[in-house]
Amino acid sequence: MNIELNRNEDWMKLKWSEVKQHLSKIKMGGGKNAIEKQHKRNKLTARERIEFLCDTNKPFVEIGAFAGFEMYEAEGGCPAGGTVAGIGYISGKQCVIVANDQTVKAGAWFPITGKKNLRMQEIAAENNLPIIYLVDSAGVYLPMQDEIFPDKEHFGRIFRNNAKMSANGITQIAAVMGACVAGGAYLPIMSDETLMVENNGSIFLAGSYLVKAAIGEDIDNETLGGAVTHTEISGIADYKFTTEEECLTQIKKIVSKLGAHTKAGFDRIESKQPLKKAEEIYSIMPEGNAKPYDMREIIERIVDESEFDEFKKDYGKSILCGYARVDGWAVGIVANQRLIVKSKKGEMQMGGVIYNDSADKAARFIMNCNQKKIPLIFLQDVTGFMVGSRSEHSGIIKDGAKLVNAVANSVVPKITIIVGNSYGAGNYAMCGKAYDPRFIYAWPSAKIAVMGGEQAAKTMLQIQVATMKAKGKEVTPEEENALLEKLKTKYDKQTTAYYAAARLWVDEIIDPLQTRTIISEAIHAANHQPTMAEFKTGVFQV
């Protein structure tokens, strides 16, 4: 048993090591030369700005570090989507921070950049958190303008959100530390307060070259839209500073004076560490997620004093439901179970499958948590709903719909951690991205897809071979095997945590050991939301 645990631990730590290797490269942004160029202009990098701004004794939870990962290779790449972002503490107050990375294509907006910025605004709006914009961007990446400019969830939505958040009393502060051009010029002006750095920060609808081409006027960028111009002539900006450090210090002062808002009131008591060793969390998930294991072992290394009060413990055993505390916060946990269990009919491997009774139990538990105002934590390792005549005749679709209904209409914060598989309708029922989790994270072992890579490849193989044979083409066993391997390789790549994080299907890939901290910070953010809608469920079969 110890050999197997050691093998599992080595595998998970290797997976996390690979994530860290990718992260170290991502954190270099546009590369060493681009960073040196930034420094020569007396400018900090996006990450250096955030580090200076945030309290050192508090966590900074980065979001979207893998945005754009391996997506824009023909354009030279777009590390972190050209934007560094996350949730940190400024002067003791939790804030959303969004910083353009000028070292990546001059901070230009790729399609994923827009999606990431909108996600950060969504987090600020949902959780009633102040949002700080550190602006240093050349605007839309023109070769891909058709994918970022005109649609509902494109670039212009940013400014619409500025207006909506302002109307809802959410503090927005913009520090212009570099270029801020064209439509992007509206973002700082639609914020509550605008700060600018002399000789580097500039705001204008059209730069000096375009002005010359459009109306024949000769003017330099600083005179056209620099800090002096906008603080002394146009009145657009509120503060000007000679250094970035002075500018960032002023943001700290502004945030320190923000008044407190009414909190949601989620219950929290003194935090207590798990009784079971937290670092053992690496050894629980089987290598390749191929064997059964007890999800309780993971839960007991996340929750306070390893105490998990199970709801309907002996019913619907393929989903665990129960109450616990994470860093003092009261939570309700809904988790898939892959353990082999004994019944009157013999042993049965759960395999992460959702059965009728499990769906029924989880739906009831979710309703209870909404009634009690307890945030929900979903731990996903699910292969889908049970199929076959027995399940269909028992009404698996009815019970599944009941669970989906409860998840969709839940009004308490939902935080999803994908620890293993996340396949098919199981992804939906366990609060996947489409069901508006307040935050959604993935372990390095996560896999997200309609079905597993091998099953999907075999399904596609049958279709393709049948099509080829229908056209009169003979397919040899060797050709069939080669085609299967090609399909499997492609599908396996599309199921990885990297692929999901690149497209922001998950907010970040996290170290399993940090799961407890991540959940606590997520609930802390959600607790800033003063009111919640009334919990209602729609019509469903009983």
Coordinates of C-alpha atoms in Angstrom, one line a residue:
M1 CA 0.0 0.0 0.0
N2 CA 2.8 2.4 0.9
I3 CA 4.5 1.7 -2.5
E4 CA 1.2 2.7 -4.2
L5 CA 0.9 5.8 -2.1
N6 CA 4.5 6.8 -2.9
R7 CA 3.8 6.2 -6.6
N8 CA 0.7 8.4 -6.5
E9 CA 2.6 11.1 -4.6
D10 CA 5.5 11.0 -7.2
W11 CA 3.0 11.2 -10.0
M12 CA 1.0 14.2 -8.6
K13 CA 4.2 16.1 -7.6
L14 CA 5.6 15.5 -11.1
K15 CA 2.3 16.9 -12.6
W16 CA 2.6 20.0 -10.4
S17 CA 6.3 20.4 -11.2
E18 CA 5.4 20.5 -14.9
V19 CA 2.8 23.2 -14.1
K20 CA 5.5 25.2 -12.3
Q21 CA 7.9 24.9 -15.2
H22 CA 5.3 26.3 -17.6
L23 CA 4.4 29.1 -15.1
S24 CA 8.0 30.1 -14.7
K25 CA 8.1 30.7 -18.5
I26 CA 4.7 32.4 -18.5
K27 CA 5.9 34.8 -15.8
M28 CA 8.7 36.1 -18.0
G29 CA 5.9 37.6 -20.2
G30 CA 7.5 38.8 -23.5
G31 CA 10.9 37.6 -22.4
K32 CA 14.1 38.9 -20.8
N33 CA 14.8 41.5 -23.5
A34 CA 11.3 43.0 -23.3
I35 CA 11.6 43.2 -19.5
E36 CA 14.9 45.0 -19.7
K37 CA 13.5 47.4 -22.2
Q38 CA 10.6 48.1 -19.8
H39 CA 13.1 48.8 -17.0
K40 CA 15.2 51.1 -19.2
R41 CA 12.1 53.3 -19.6
N42 CA 11.8 53.5 -15.8
K43 CA 8.8 51.2 -15.9
L44 CA 8.0 48.2 -13.8
T45 CA 6.6 45.0 -15.3
A46 CA 3.0 44.0 -14.7
R47 CA 4.0 41.5 -12.0
E48 CA 6.4 44.0 -10.3
R49 CA 3.6 46.5 -10.1
I50 CA 1.2 44.0 -8.5
E51 CA 3.9 42.9 -6.1
F52 CA 4.6 46.5 -5.0
L53 CA 0.8 47.2 -4.7
C54 CA -0.2 44.2 -2.7
D55 CA 0.2 43.5 1.1
T56 CA 3.1 41.2 1.6
N57 CA 1.6 39.2 4.5
K58 CA -1.5 38.2 2.5
P59 CA -2.1 35.8 -0.4
F60 CA -2.4 36.9 -4.0
V61 CA -4.5 34.4 -5.9
E62 CA -3.6 34.7 -9.6
I63 CA -6.3 34.0 -12.1
G64 CA -5.8 33.2 -15.8
A65 CA -2.0 32.6 -15.8
F66 CA -2.5 30.0 -18.4
A67 CA -4.9 32.1 -20.5
G68 CA -3.8 31.8 -24.2
F69 CA -1.4 28.9 -23.4
E70 CA -0.3 27.4 -26.8
M71 CA -3.2 29.2 -28.6
Y72 CA -1.4 31.9 -30.6
E73 CA 1.9 30.3 -31.6
A74 CA 1.7 31.7 -35.2
E75 CA 1.6 35.2 -33.6
G76 CA 4.5 34.5 -31.3
G77 CA 2.4 33.6 -28.3
C78 CA 0.4 35.5 -25.7
P79 CA 1.7 34.6 -22.2
A80 CA -1.1 34.9 -19.6
G81 CA -3.3 36.5 -22.3
G82 CA -1.1 39.6 -22.2
T83 CA -2.6 40.5 -18.8
V84 CA -1.6 39.6 -15.2
A85 CA -4.6 39.4 -12.9
G86 CA -5.9 38.1 -9.6
I87 CA -7.3 38.8 -6.2
G88 CA -5.0 40.3 -3.6
Y89 CA -5.0 42.6 -0.6
I90 CA -4.3 46.3 -0.8
S91 CA -4.1 48.2 2.6
G92 CA -5.8 45.2 4.2
K93 CA -8.8 45.1 1.7
Q94 CA -9.4 42.3 -0.8
C95 CA -9.3 43.7 -4.3
V96 CA -9.4 42.5 -7.9
I97 CA -6.3 43.6 -9.8
V98 CA -5.9 43.7 -13.6
A99 CA -2.5 44.7 -15.1
N100 CA -1.7 44.9 -18.8
D101 CA 1.6 43.3 -19.7
Q102 CA 3.4 45.7 -22.0
T103 CA 6.2 43.2 -22.6
V104 CA 3.7 41.0 -24.6
K105 CA 3.0 42.6 -27.9
A106 CA 3.0 46.1 -26.3
G107 CA 0.0 45.0 -24.1
A108 CA -2.2 44.5 -27.1
W109 CA -5.5 42.8 -26.7
F110 CA -5.9 39.3 -28.2
P111 CA -9.3 37.6 -28.1
I112 CA -8.3 35.8 -24.9
T113 CA -7.2 39.1 -23.4
G114 CA -10.7 40.4 -23.7
K115 CA -12.2 37.2 -22.3
K116 CA -9.8 37.4 -19.3
N117 CA -10.5 41.0 -18.6
L118 CA -14.3 40.4 -18.7
R119 CA -13.8 37.5 -16.3
M120 CA -12.0 39.7 -13.9
Q121 CA -14.8 42.3 -14.1
E122 CA -17.3 39.5 -13.6
I123 CA -15.5 38.5 -10.4
A124 CA -15.4 42.1 -9.1
A125 CA -19.1 42.5 -9.9
E126 CA -20.3 39.2 -8.4
N127 CA -18.4 39.6 -5.2
N128 CA -18.7 43.4 -4.8
L129 CA -14.9 43.8 -4.8
P130 CA -13.0 47.0 -5.7
I131 CA -11.1 46.6 -9.0
I132 CA -7.8 48.2 -9.8
Y133 CA -6.7 48.6 -13.5
L134 CA -3.0 49.1 -14.2
V135 CA -3.1 50.3 -17.7
D136 CA -0.3 49.9 -20.2
S137 CA -1.7 48.7 -23.6
A138 CA -1.4 49.5 -27.3
G139 CA -5.1 48.5 -27.7
V140 CA -6.7 45.8 -29.9
Y141 CA -4.3 43.4 -31.7
L142 CA -5.3 44.5 -35.2
P143 CA -4.6 41.3 -37.2
M144 CA -7.3 39.7 -35.0
Q145 CA -9.6 42.6 -34.7
D146 CA -12.6 40.7 -36.0
E147 CA -12.4 38.3 -33.0
I148 CA -12.1 41.0 -30.3
F149 CA -13.9 44.2 -31.5
P150 CA -17.6 44.1 -32.3
D151 CA -19.4 41.2 -30.5
K152 CA -21.3 41.2 -27.2
E153 CA -18.5 39.6 -25.2
H154 CA -15.7 41.5 -27.0
F155 CA -13.6 44.6 -26.1
G156 CA -16.5 47.1 -25.9
R157 CA -18.2 45.1 -23.1
I158 CA -15.4 46.3 -20.8
F159 CA -16.6 49.8 -20.9
R160 CA -20.3 48.8 -20.5
N161 CA -19.2 46.9 -17.4
N162 CA -17.4 50.0 -16.1
A163 CA -20.7 51.9 -16.3
K164 CA -22.7 49.0 -14.7
M165 CA -20.3 48.5 -11.8
S166 CA -20.1 52.2 -11.1
A167 CA -23.9 52.3 -10.9
N168 CA -23.7 49.5 -8.4
G169 CA -21.2 51.3 -6.2
I170 CA -18.2 49.1 -7.0
T171 CA -15.0 51.1 -6.6
Q172 CA -12.8 51.2 -9.8
I173 CA -9.4 52.8 -9.8
A174 CA -7.3 53.2 -13.0
A175 CA -3.5 53.9 -13.0
V176 CA -2.3 54.8 -16.5
M177 CA 1.4 53.8 -16.6
G178 CA 1.8 53.5 -20.3
A179 CA -0.2 53.8 -23.5
C180 CA -4.0 53.9 -23.3
V181 CA -5.3 54.5 -26.8
A182 CA -8.4 54.5 -29.0
G183 CA -11.5 52.9 -27.4
G184 CA -9.3 51.8 -24.5
A185 CA -9.1 55.4 -23.4
Y186 CA -12.6 55.1 -22.0
L187 CA -11.6 52.6 -19.3
P188 CA -9.7 55.0 -17.0
I189 CA -12.1 57.8 -17.6
M190 CA -15.1 55.6 -16.6
S191 CA -13.3 54.6 -13.4
D192 CA -13.8 56.5 -10.2
E193 CA -10.3 57.9 -10.0
T194 CA -7.6 58.1 -12.6
L195 CA -3.9 58.3 -11.9
M196 CA -1.1 58.9 -14.4
V197 CA 2.7 58.7 -14.5
E198 CA 4.5 61.5 -16.3
N199 CA 6.5 60.8 -19.5
N200 CA 5.1 57.3 -19.8
G201 CA 1.3 57.4 -19.2
S202 CA -0.8 58.7 -22.1
I203 CA -4.5 58.8 -22.9
F204 CA -5.9 59.7 -26.3
L205 CA -8.3 58.5 -28.9
A206 CA -5.7 58.7 -31.6
G207 CA -1.9 58.9 -31.3
S208 CA 0.3 61.6 -32.9
Y209 CA 0.9 59.6 -36.1
L210 CA -2.8 59.1 -36.7
V211 CA -3.5 62.7 -35.8
K212 CA -1.0 63.7 -38.4
A213 CA -2.5 61.4 -41.0
A214 CA -6.1 62.4 -40.2
I215 CA -5.9 66.2 -39.8
G216 CA -2.3 67.2 -40.6
E217 CA -1.5 68.4 -37.1
D218 CA 2.1 67.9 -35.8
I219 CA 2.1 67.1 -32.1
D220 CA 4.0 64.7 -29.8
N221 CA 2.2 62.1 -27.6
E222 CA 3.1 63.7 -24.3
T223 CA 1.6 67.1 -25.3
L224 CA -1.3 65.4 -27.0
G225 CA -2.4 63.2 -24.0
G226 CA 0.3 63.0 -21.3
A227 CA -0.1 63.3 -17.5
V228 CA 0.4 67.1 -17.5
T229 CA -2.1 67.6 -20.3
H230 CA -4.8 65.6 -18.6
T231 CA -4.3 66.9 -15.0
E232 CA -3.8 70.6 -15.9
I233 CA -5.7 71.2 -19.2
S234 CA -8.4 68.6 -20.0
G235 CA -9.1 67.6 -16.4
I236 CA -9.5 64.0 -17.4
A237 CA -7.0 62.6 -14.9
D238 CA -7.0 63.2 -11.1
Y239 CA -3.4 62.7 -10.1
K240 CA 0.0 62.8 -11.7
F241 CA 3.3 61.3 -10.4
T242 CA 6.9 61.2 -11.5
T243 CA 7.4 57.6 -10.7
E244 CA 5.3 54.4 -10.8
E245 CA 6.1 53.7 -7.1
E246 CA 4.5 57.1 -6.2
C247 CA 1.5 56.2 -8.3
L248 CA 1.0 52.8 -6.7
T249 CA 1.5 54.2 -3.2
Q250 CA -1.4 56.6 -3.9
I251 CA -3.6 53.7 -4.9
K252 CA -2.8 52.1 -1.5
K253 CA -3.9 55.4 0.2
I254 CA -7.1 55.6 -1.7
V255 CA -8.0 51.9 -1.0
S256 CA -7.1 52.3 2.7
K257 CA -9.9 54.9 3.1
L258 CA -12.7 52.9 1.5
G259 CA -15.7 52.4 3.8
A260 CA -16.9 49.0 4.7
H261 CA -19.9 47.4 3.0
T262 CA -22.5 45.1 4.4
K263 CA -21.3 41.5 4.2
A264 CA -23.2 38.5 3.1
G265 CA -22.8 37.0 6.6
F266 CA -21.4 33.5 5.8
D267 CA -20.5 31.9 9.1
R268 CA -16.9 31.8 10.2
I269 CA -15.2 30.8 13.4
E270 CA -11.6 30.4 14.5
S271 CA -9.7 28.5 11.9
K272 CA -8.2 25.1 12.8
Q273 CA -5.8 23.0 10.8
P274 CA -6.8 19.5 9.5
L275 CA -5.9 16.7 11.9
K276 CA -4.7 14.6 9.0
K277 CA -1.4 15.8 7.4
A278 CA -2.2 18.2 4.6
E279 CA 0.8 17.2 2.5
E280 CA -0.6 13.7 2.2
I281 CA -3.1 15.1 -0.2
Y282 CA -0.6 14.4 -3.0
S283 CA -0.7 10.6 -2.5
I284 CA -4.5 10.0 -2.6
M285 CA -5.3 10.5 -6.2
P286 CA -4.3 7.3 -8.1
E287 CA -1.7 7.7 -10.8
G288 CA -3.5 8.5 -14.1
N289 CA -6.7 8.7 -12.1
A290 CA -7.2 5.1 -13.1
K291 CA -8.1 3.3 -9.8
P292 CA -10.8 3.8 -7.1
Y293 CA -10.0 5.9 -4.0
D294 CA -11.9 7.4 -1.1
M295 CA -12.7 11.1 -1.7
R296 CA -13.1 11.4 2.0
E297 CA -9.4 11.2 2.3
I298 CA -9.0 14.3 0.2
I299 CA -11.8 16.1 2.1
E300 CA -10.2 15.3 5.4
R301 CA -7.0 17.0 4.4
I302 CA -8.8 20.2 3.4
V303 CA -11.3 20.8 6.1
D304 CA -10.8 22.0 9.7
E305 CA -9.9 19.2 12.2
S306 CA -10.6 16.8 9.3
E307 CA -14.2 16.8 10.4
F308 CA -16.8 16.1 7.7
D309 CA -20.4 15.6 8.8
E310 CA -22.0 13.5 6.1
F311 CA -25.5 14.0 4.9
K312 CA -27.4 10.7 4.1
K313 CA -24.1 8.8 4.5
D314 CA -25.5 5.4 3.7
Y315 CA -27.6 6.5 0.7
G316 CA -26.6 7.6 -2.8
K317 CA -22.9 6.6 -2.2
S318 CA -21.5 7.7 -5.5
I319 CA -21.8 11.4 -4.3
L320 CA -20.6 12.5 -0.9
C321 CA -22.5 15.4 0.7
G322 CA -21.9 17.0 4.0
Y323 CA -21.0 20.0 6.2
A324 CA -17.5 21.1 7.2
R325 CA -15.4 24.2 7.8
V326 CA -12.5 25.4 5.7
D327 CA -10.3 27.9 7.4
G328 CA -13.1 28.6 9.8
W329 CA -15.8 29.1 7.0
A330 CA -18.9 26.9 7.1
V331 CA -19.3 25.0 3.9
G332 CA -21.4 22.4 2.2
I333 CA -19.4 19.9 0.2
V334 CA -20.7 17.9 -2.8
A335 CA -18.0 15.4 -4.0
N336 CA -17.9 12.5 -6.4
Q337 CA -16.9 9.1 -4.9
R338 CA -14.9 6.5 -6.8
L339 CA -14.6 4.0 -4.0
I340 CA -15.5 0.3 -4.4
V341 CA -18.4 -0.3 -2.0
K342 CA -20.1 -3.5 -0.9
S343 CA -23.8 -4.1 -1.3
K344 CA -26.1 -7.0 -0.9
K345 CA -25.4 -7.8 -4.5
G346 CA -21.6 -7.8 -4.1
E347 CA -18.9 -5.3 -4.8
M348 CA -19.5 -2.3 -7.1
Q349 CA -16.9 0.3 -8.2
M350 CA -18.5 3.7 -8.2
G351 CA -16.0 5.1 -10.8
G352 CA -17.2 8.6 -10.4
V353 CA -20.6 7.7 -12.0
I354 CA -23.8 9.5 -10.8
Y355 CA -26.6 7.2 -10.0
N356 CA -30.3 8.0 -9.4
D357 CA -30.1 8.0 -5.6
S358 CA -26.9 10.1 -5.6
A359 CA -28.5 12.7 -7.8
D360 CA -31.5 12.8 -5.6
K361 CA -29.4 13.2 -2.5
A362 CA -27.2 15.9 -3.9
A363 CA -30.2 17.9 -5.1
R364 CA -31.7 17.8 -1.6
F365 CA -28.4 18.8 0.0
I366 CA -27.9 21.8 -2.3
M367 CA -31.4 23.0 -1.4
N368 CA -30.5 22.7 2.3
C369 CA -27.4 24.7 1.9
N370 CA -29.3 27.5 0.1
Q371 CA -31.9 27.4 2.9
K372 CA -29.1 27.7 5.5
K373 CA -27.0 30.3 3.6
I374 CA -24.0 28.0 3.4
P375 CA -21.5 28.3 0.5
L376 CA -21.1 25.1 -1.7
I377 CA -17.9 23.4 -2.6
F378 CA -18.0 21.0 -5.5
L379 CA -15.1 18.5 -5.8
Q380 CA -15.3 17.0 -9.3
D381 CA -14.1 13.5 -10.3
V382 CA -17.1 12.4 -12.4
T383 CA -17.4 10.3 -15.6
G384 CA -21.1 11.1 -16.1
F385 CA -24.5 9.6 -15.2
M386 CA -25.2 5.9 -15.1
V387 CA -26.5 4.5 -18.4
G388 CA -28.4 1.3 -19.4
S389 CA -31.9 0.1 -19.2
R390 CA -32.0 -0.3 -15.4
S391 CA -31.0 3.4 -14.9
E392 CA -33.3 4.6 -17.7
H393 CA -36.3 2.7 -16.3
S394 CA -35.5 4.1 -12.9
G395 CA -35.7 7.6 -14.3
I396 CA -32.0 8.7 -14.3
I397 CA -32.8 11.6 -16.6
K398 CA -35.5 12.8 -14.2
D399 CA -33.1 12.6 -11.2
G400 CA -30.3 14.1 -13.1
A401 CA -32.6 17.0 -14.2
K402 CA -33.5 17.5 -10.5
L403 CA -29.8 17.9 -9.6
V404 CA -29.0 20.2 -12.6
N405 CA -32.1 22.3 -11.6
A406 CA -30.8 22.7 -8.0
V407 CA -27.3 23.6 -9.2
A408 CA -28.5 26.1 -11.8
N409 CA -30.8 27.9 -9.4
S410 CA -28.5 27.8 -6.3
V411 CA -27.9 31.4 -5.1
V412 CA -25.2 30.7 -2.4
P413 CA -21.6 31.0 -3.8
K414 CA -20.5 27.9 -5.6
I415 CA -16.8 27.0 -5.7
T416 CA -15.7 24.2 -8.0
I417 CA -12.5 22.2 -7.8
I418 CA -11.9 19.7 -10.6
V419 CA -9.5 17.1 -9.0
G420 CA -9.9 14.4 -11.6
N421 CA -12.3 13.6 -14.4
S422 CA -15.0 16.0 -15.5
Y423 CA -16.9 14.3 -18.3
G424 CA -20.2 14.8 -20.1
A425 CA -23.3 15.8 -18.2
G426 CA -21.4 15.1 -15.0
N427 CA -19.5 18.3 -15.6
Y428 CA -22.8 20.2 -15.6
A429 CA -24.4 18.5 -12.6
M430 CA -21.3 19.1 -10.5
C431 CA -21.3 22.8 -11.3
G432 CA -19.0 23.1 -14.3
K433 CA -18.2 26.5 -15.9
A434 CA -21.6 26.7 -17.6
Y435 CA -23.3 26.8 -14.2
D436 CA -21.8 30.0 -13.0
P437 CA -19.5 28.8 -10.2
R438 CA -18.2 31.9 -8.4
F439 CA -14.7 30.4 -8.9
I440 CA -13.6 27.3 -10.6
Y441 CA -10.1 25.7 -10.3
A442 CA -8.4 22.6 -11.5
W443 CA -5.7 20.3 -10.1
P444 CA -2.9 19.3 -12.6
S445 CA -4.7 15.9 -12.8
A446 CA -8.0 17.4 -14.1
K447 CA -9.5 16.2 -17.4
I448 CA -12.4 18.0 -19.0
A449 CA -14.3 16.5 -22.0
V450 CA -17.5 15.0 -23.2
M451 CA -15.9 11.6 -22.5
G452 CA -12.5 10.0 -21.9
G453 CA -9.9 10.2 -24.6
E454 CA -9.8 6.5 -25.4
Q455 CA -13.6 6.2 -25.5
A456 CA -13.9 9.3 -27.7
A457 CA -11.2 8.2 -30.0
K458 CA -12.8 4.7 -30.5
T459 CA -16.2 6.3 -31.1
M460 CA -14.7 8.7 -33.7
L461 CA -12.7 5.8 -35.2
Q462 CA -15.9 3.7 -35.8
I463 CA -17.5 6.7 -37.5
Q464 CA -14.5 7.5 -39.8
V465 CA -13.9 3.9 -40.7
A466 CA -17.5 3.3 -41.5
T467 CA -17.5 6.4 -43.7
M468 CA -14.3 5.3 -45.6
K469 CA -15.7 1.8 -46.2
A470 CA -19.0 3.3 -47.4
K471 CA -17.0 5.1 -50.1
G472 CA -15.4 1.8 -51.1
K473 CA -12.0 2.3 -49.4
E474 CA -10.4 -0.7 -47.7
V475 CA -9.0 0.0 -44.3
T476 CA -6.2 -2.3 -43.0
P477 CA -5.8 -3.0 -39.3
E478 CA -2.5 -1.1 -39.4
E479 CA -4.2 2.0 -40.8
E480 CA -7.0 1.6 -38.3
N481 CA -4.5 1.5 -35.4
A482 CA -2.6 4.5 -36.7
L483 CA -5.9 6.5 -37.1
L484 CA -6.9 5.5 -33.5
E485 CA -3.6 6.7 -32.1
K486 CA -3.8 10.0 -34.0
L487 CA -7.4 10.6 -32.7
K488 CA -6.5 9.6 -29.1
T489 CA -3.4 11.9 -29.1
K490 CA -5.5 14.8 -30.3
Y491 CA -8.4 14.2 -27.9
D492 CA -6.0 13.6 -24.9
K493 CA -4.5 17.0 -25.5
Q494 CA -7.9 18.7 -25.6
T495 CA -8.9 17.1 -22.2
T496 CA -5.9 18.4 -20.2
A497 CA -6.0 21.1 -17.5
Y498 CA -3.7 23.2 -19.6
Y499 CA -6.2 23.2 -22.5
A500 CA -9.0 24.2 -20.2
A501 CA -7.1 26.9 -18.4
A502 CA -5.9 28.4 -21.7
R503 CA -9.5 29.0 -22.7
L504 CA -10.5 30.1 -19.2
W505 CA -12.9 27.1 -18.7
V506 CA -11.2 27.1 -15.3
D507 CA -9.7 30.1 -13.5
E508 CA -6.4 28.5 -12.7
I509 CA -4.5 25.3 -12.3
I510 CA -3.6 25.0 -8.6
D511 CA -1.3 23.1 -6.3
P512 CA -3.5 20.5 -4.6
L513 CA -1.8 21.5 -1.3
Q514 CA -3.2 25.1 -1.8
T515 CA -6.8 23.9 -2.2
R516 CA -7.7 24.9 1.3
T517 CA -6.3 28.4 1.0
I518 CA -7.9 28.9 -2.5
I519 CA -11.4 27.9 -1.1
S520 CA -11.0 30.2 1.9
E521 CA -10.0 33.2 -0.2
A522 CA -12.9 32.5 -2.6
I523 CA -15.4 32.5 0.3
H524 CA -13.8 35.6 1.7
A525 CA -14.4 37.3 -1.7
A526 CA -18.0 36.1 -1.9
N527 CA -18.7 37.3 1.6
H528 CA -18.4 40.9 0.2
Q529 CA -21.7 40.4 -1.7
P530 CA -24.3 42.0 0.5
T531 CA -27.4 40.4 -0.9
M532 CA -28.5 37.2 -2.6
A533 CA -31.5 36.5 -4.7
E534 CA -34.3 34.3 -3.3
F535 CA -33.6 30.6 -3.9
K536 CA -36.2 29.1 -6.3
T537 CA -36.3 25.9 -8.3
G538 CA -38.1 25.5 -11.6
V539 CA -40.5 22.7 -12.6
F540 CA -39.1 19.2 -12.4
Q541 CA -40.3 15.6 -12.2
V542 CA -40.6 14.3 -8.7

